[in-house]
CSV table of C-alpha atoms in Angstrom, one decimal:
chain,number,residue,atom,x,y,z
A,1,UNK,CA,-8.0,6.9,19.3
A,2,UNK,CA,-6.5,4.7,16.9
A,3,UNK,CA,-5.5,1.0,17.9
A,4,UNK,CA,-1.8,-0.1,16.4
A,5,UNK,CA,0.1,-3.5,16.6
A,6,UNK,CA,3.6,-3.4,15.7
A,7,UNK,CA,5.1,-6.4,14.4
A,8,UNK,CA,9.1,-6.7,13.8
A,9,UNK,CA,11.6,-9.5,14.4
A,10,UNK,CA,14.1,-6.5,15.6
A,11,UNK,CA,13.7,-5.7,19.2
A,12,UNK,CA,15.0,-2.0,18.7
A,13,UNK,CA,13.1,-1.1,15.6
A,14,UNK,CA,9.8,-2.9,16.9
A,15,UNK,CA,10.4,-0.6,20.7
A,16,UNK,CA,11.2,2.5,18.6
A,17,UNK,CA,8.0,2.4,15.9
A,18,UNK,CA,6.0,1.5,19.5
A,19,UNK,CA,7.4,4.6,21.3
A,20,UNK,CA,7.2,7.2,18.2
A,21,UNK,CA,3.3,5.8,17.7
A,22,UNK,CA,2.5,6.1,21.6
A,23,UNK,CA,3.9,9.5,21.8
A,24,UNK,CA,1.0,10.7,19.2
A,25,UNK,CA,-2.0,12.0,20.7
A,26,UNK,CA,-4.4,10.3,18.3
A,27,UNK,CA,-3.1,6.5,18.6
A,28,UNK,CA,-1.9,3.8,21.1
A,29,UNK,CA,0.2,0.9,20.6
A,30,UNK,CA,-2.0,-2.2,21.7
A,31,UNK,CA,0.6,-5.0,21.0
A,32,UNK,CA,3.6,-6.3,19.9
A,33,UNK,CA,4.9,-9.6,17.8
A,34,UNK,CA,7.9,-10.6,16.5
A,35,UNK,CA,7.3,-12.8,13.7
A,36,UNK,CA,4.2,-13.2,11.3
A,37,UNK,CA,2.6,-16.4,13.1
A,38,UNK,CA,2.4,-13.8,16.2
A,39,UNK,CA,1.5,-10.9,14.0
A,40,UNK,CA,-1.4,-13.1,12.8
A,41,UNK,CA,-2.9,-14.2,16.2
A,42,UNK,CA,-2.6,-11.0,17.7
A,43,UNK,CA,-4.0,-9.1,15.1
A,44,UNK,CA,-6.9,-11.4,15.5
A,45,UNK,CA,-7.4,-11.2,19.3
A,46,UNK,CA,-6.8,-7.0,19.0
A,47,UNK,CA,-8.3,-6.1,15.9
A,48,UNK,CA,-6.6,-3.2,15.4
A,49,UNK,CA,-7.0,-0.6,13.1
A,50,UNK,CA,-3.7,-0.5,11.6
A,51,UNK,CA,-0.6,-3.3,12.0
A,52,UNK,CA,2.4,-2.0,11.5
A,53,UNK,CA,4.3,-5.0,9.5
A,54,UNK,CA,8.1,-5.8,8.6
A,55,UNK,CA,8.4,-7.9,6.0
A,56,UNK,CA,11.0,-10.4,6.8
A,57,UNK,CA,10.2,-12.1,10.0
A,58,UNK,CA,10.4,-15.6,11.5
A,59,UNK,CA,7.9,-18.4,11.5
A,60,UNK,CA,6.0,-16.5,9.1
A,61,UNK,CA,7.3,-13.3,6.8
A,62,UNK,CA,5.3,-10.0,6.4
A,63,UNK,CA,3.8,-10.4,3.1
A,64,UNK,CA,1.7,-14.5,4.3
A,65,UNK,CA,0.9,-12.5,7.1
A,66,UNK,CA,-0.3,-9.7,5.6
A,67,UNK,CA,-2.6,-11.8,3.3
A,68,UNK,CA,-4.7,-13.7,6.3
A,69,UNK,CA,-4.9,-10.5,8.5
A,70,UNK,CA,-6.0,-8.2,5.0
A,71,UNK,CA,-8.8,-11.2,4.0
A,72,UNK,CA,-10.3,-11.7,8.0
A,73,UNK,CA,-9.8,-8.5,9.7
A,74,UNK,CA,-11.0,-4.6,9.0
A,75,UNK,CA,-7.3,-3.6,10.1
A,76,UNK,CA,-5.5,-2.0,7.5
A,77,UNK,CA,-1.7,-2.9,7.1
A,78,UNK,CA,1.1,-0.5,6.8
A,79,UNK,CA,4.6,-2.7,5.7
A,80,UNK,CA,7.6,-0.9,6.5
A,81,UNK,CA,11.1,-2.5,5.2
A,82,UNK,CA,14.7,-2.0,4.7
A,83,UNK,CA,13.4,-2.0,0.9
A,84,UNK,CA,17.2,-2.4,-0.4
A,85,UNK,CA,17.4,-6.1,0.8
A,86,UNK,CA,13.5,-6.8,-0.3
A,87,UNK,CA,12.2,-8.0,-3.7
A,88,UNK,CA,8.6,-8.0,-1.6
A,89,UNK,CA,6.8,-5.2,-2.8
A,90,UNK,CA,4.8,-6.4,-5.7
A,91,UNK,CA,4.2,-9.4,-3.3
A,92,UNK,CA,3.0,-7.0,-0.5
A,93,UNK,CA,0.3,-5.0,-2.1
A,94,UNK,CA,-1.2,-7.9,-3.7
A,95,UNK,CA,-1.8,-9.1,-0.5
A,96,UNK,CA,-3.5,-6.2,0.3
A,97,UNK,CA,-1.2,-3.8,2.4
A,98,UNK,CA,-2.5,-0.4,2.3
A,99,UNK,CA,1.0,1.4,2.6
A,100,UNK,CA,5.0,0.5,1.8
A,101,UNK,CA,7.0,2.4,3.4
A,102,UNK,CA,11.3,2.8,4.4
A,103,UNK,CA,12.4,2.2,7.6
A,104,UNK,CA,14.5,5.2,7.1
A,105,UNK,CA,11.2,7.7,7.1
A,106,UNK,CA,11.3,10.3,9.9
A,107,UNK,CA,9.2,9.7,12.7
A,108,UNK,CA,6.3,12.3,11.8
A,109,UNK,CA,6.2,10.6,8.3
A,110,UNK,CA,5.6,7.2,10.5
A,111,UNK,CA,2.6,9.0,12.8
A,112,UNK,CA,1.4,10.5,9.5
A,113,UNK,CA,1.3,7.4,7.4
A,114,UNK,CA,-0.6,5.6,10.0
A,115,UNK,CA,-3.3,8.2,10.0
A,116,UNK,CA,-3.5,8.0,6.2
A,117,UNK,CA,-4.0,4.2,6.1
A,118,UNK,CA,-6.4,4.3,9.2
A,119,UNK,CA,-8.8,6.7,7.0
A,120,UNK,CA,-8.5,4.6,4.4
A,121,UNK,CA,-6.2,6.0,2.0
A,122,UNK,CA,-2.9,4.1,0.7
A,123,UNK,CA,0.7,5.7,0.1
A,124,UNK,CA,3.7,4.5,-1.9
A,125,UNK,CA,7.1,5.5,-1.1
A,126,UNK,CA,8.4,7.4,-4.8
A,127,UNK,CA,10.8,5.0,-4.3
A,128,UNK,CA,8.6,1.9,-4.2
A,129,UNK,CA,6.6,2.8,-6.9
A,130,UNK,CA,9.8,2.8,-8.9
A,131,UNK,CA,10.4,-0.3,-7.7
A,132,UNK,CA,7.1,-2.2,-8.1
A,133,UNK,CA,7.1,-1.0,-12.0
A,134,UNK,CA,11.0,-2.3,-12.0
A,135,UNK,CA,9.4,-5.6,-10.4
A,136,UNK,CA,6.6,-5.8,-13.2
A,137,UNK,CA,9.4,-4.9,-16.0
A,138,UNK,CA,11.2,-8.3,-14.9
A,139,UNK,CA,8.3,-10.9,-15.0
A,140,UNK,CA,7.6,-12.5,-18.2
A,141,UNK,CA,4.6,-11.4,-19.8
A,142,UNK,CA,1.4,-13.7,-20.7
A,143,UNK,CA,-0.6,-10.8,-22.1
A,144,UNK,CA,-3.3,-8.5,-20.9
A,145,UNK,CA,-6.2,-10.6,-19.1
A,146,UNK,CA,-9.7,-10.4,-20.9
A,147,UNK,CA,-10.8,-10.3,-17.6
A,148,UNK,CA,-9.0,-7.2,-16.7
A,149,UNK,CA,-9.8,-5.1,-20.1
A,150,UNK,CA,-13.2,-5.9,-19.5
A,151,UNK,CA,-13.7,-4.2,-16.5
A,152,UNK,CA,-11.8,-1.5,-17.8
A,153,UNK,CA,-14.2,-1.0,-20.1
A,154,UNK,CA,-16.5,-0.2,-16.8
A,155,UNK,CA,-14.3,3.6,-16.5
A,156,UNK,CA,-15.5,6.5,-18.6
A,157,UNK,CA,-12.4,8.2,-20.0
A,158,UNK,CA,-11.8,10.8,-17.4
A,159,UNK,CA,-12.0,8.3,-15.3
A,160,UNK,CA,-9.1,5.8,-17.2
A,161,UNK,CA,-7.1,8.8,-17.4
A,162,UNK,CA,-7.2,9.5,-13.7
A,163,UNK,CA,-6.4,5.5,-13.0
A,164,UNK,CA,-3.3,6.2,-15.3
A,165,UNK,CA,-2.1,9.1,-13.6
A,166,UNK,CA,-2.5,7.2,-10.3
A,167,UNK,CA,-0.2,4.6,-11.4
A,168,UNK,CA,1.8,7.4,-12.6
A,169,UNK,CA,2.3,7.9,-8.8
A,170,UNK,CA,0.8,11.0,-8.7
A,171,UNK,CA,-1.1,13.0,-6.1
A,172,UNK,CA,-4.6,13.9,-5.5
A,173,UNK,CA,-3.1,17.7,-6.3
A,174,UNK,CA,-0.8,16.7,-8.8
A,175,UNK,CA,-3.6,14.9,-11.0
A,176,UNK,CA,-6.0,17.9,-10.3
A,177,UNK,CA,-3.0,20.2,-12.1
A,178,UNK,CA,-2.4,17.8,-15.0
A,179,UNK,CA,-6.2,17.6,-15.9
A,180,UNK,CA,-7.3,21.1,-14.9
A,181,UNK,CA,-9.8,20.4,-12.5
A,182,UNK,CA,-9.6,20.3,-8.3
A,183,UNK,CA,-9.0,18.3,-6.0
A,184,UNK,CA,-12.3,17.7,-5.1
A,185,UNK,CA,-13.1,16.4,-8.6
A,186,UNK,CA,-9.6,14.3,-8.5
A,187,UNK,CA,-11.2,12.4,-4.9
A,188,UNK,CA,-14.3,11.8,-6.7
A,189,UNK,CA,-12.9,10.5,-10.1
A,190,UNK,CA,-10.8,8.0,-8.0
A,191,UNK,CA,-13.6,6.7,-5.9
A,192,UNK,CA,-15.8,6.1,-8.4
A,193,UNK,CA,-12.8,4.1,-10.3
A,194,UNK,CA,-12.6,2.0,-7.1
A,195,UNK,CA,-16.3,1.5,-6.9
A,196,UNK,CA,-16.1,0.5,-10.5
A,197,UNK,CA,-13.4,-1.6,-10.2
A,198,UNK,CA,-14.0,-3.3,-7.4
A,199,UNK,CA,-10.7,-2.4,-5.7
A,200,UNK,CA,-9.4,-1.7,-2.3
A,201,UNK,CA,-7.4,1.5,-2.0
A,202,UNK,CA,-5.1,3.6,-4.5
A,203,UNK,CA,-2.8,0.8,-4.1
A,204,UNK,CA,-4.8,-1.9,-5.4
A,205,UNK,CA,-5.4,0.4,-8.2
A,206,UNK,CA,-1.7,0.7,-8.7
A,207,UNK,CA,-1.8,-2.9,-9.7
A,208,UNK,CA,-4.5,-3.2,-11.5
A,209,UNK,CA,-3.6,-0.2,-14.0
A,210,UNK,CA,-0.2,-2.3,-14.7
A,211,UNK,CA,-2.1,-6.0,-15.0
A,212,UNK,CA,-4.4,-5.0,-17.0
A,213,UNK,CA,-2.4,-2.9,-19.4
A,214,UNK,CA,-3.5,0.3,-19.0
A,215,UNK,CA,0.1,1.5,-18.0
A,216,UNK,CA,2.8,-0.4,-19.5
A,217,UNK,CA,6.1,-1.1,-17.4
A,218,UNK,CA,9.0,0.8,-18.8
A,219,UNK,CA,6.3,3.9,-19.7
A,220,UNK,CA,7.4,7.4,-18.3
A,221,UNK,CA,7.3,8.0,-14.8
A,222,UNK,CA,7.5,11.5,-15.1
């Protein structure tokens, strides 16, 4: 049974996530908090497995909170947001939230995205993805870190090319199609980029594909 904390300022979005979530056969709502601080201290008395997190709360917003929950707890975060009133998302998966989702998603796609970050797997909205390269396109560029090409270096070329496609926003599936080989083989190829790499999730990749060059913002998302 997986454990889930909820945190949103907004009474009816943080009692409808809590009743779609407890309705699941596979998972339980274990607490509640409506602001970061709380999110923070409850996360740490529950340990969860996943938090649910909004990113603009009180006392503390979703992204400081995700940070100090992502670097002293196991529990995964999933951020959900209004997304059209948030210029967070960059912010959010640097601090190490497995998932960014819409608050718009249907209710199965909520159950569903938990389960995925709980196994530990990430997921990107299409739409966030657009945005986070959008995000990168804006900031001012100080050139690709040494540091970064380095560890590039680490990948075998498969391997790059899979990180690429990844930041692409592709699919296990998708990749498998674009390089002629299955899924299985896809799975693989990504873990062993991660190991390489150092990295958390797909997300993380995400990231690091953009810092350290390998994509370049404004490239074809197609």
């Amino acid at each position: 049974m997986l454990s889930v904390l909820v945190a949103d300022d907004q009474d009816l979005f943080r009692a409808a996530f809590a009743a779609i979530l407890n309705g699941q056969d596979d998972m339980t709502v274990v607490g509640e908090a409506a602001d970061g601080a709380a999110a923070v201290r409850v996360a740490h008395e529950l340990r969860p497995d996943v938090v649910v997190m909004d990113v603009r709360m009180p006392a503390m917003n979703g992204i400081e909170a995700t940070e100090r929950i992502c670097a002293a707890l196991p529990s995964r975060v999933l951020v959900l947001t209004m997304f059209d009133l948030d210029e967070y998302v960059y912010d959010a998966l640097r601090a190490g939230a497995s998932g960014f989702l819409l608050k718009d998603i249907r209710r199965d796609e909520l159950a569903q995205a938990v389960r995925v970050v709980a196994a530990g797997d990430s997921l990107l909205a299409p739409a966030v993805t657009r945005r986070l390269v959008e995000d990168l396109v804006r900031r001012p560029s100080h050139g690709v870190v040494p540091r970064l090409t380095a560890r590039l270096r680490q990948l075998t070329a498969r391997e790059a090319e899979t990180l690429r496609l990844v930041a692409r926003g592709l699919s296990n599936a998708e990749i498998a199609a674009a390089l002629v080989v299955t899924e299985h083989t896809v799975k693989t190829h990504v873990s062993h980029v991660l190991t390489k790499l150092g990295l958390r999730d797909r997300v993380q990749a995400v990231v690091f594909a953009y810092e350290s060059g390998l994509v370049a913002p404004g490239s074809s998302q197609e």
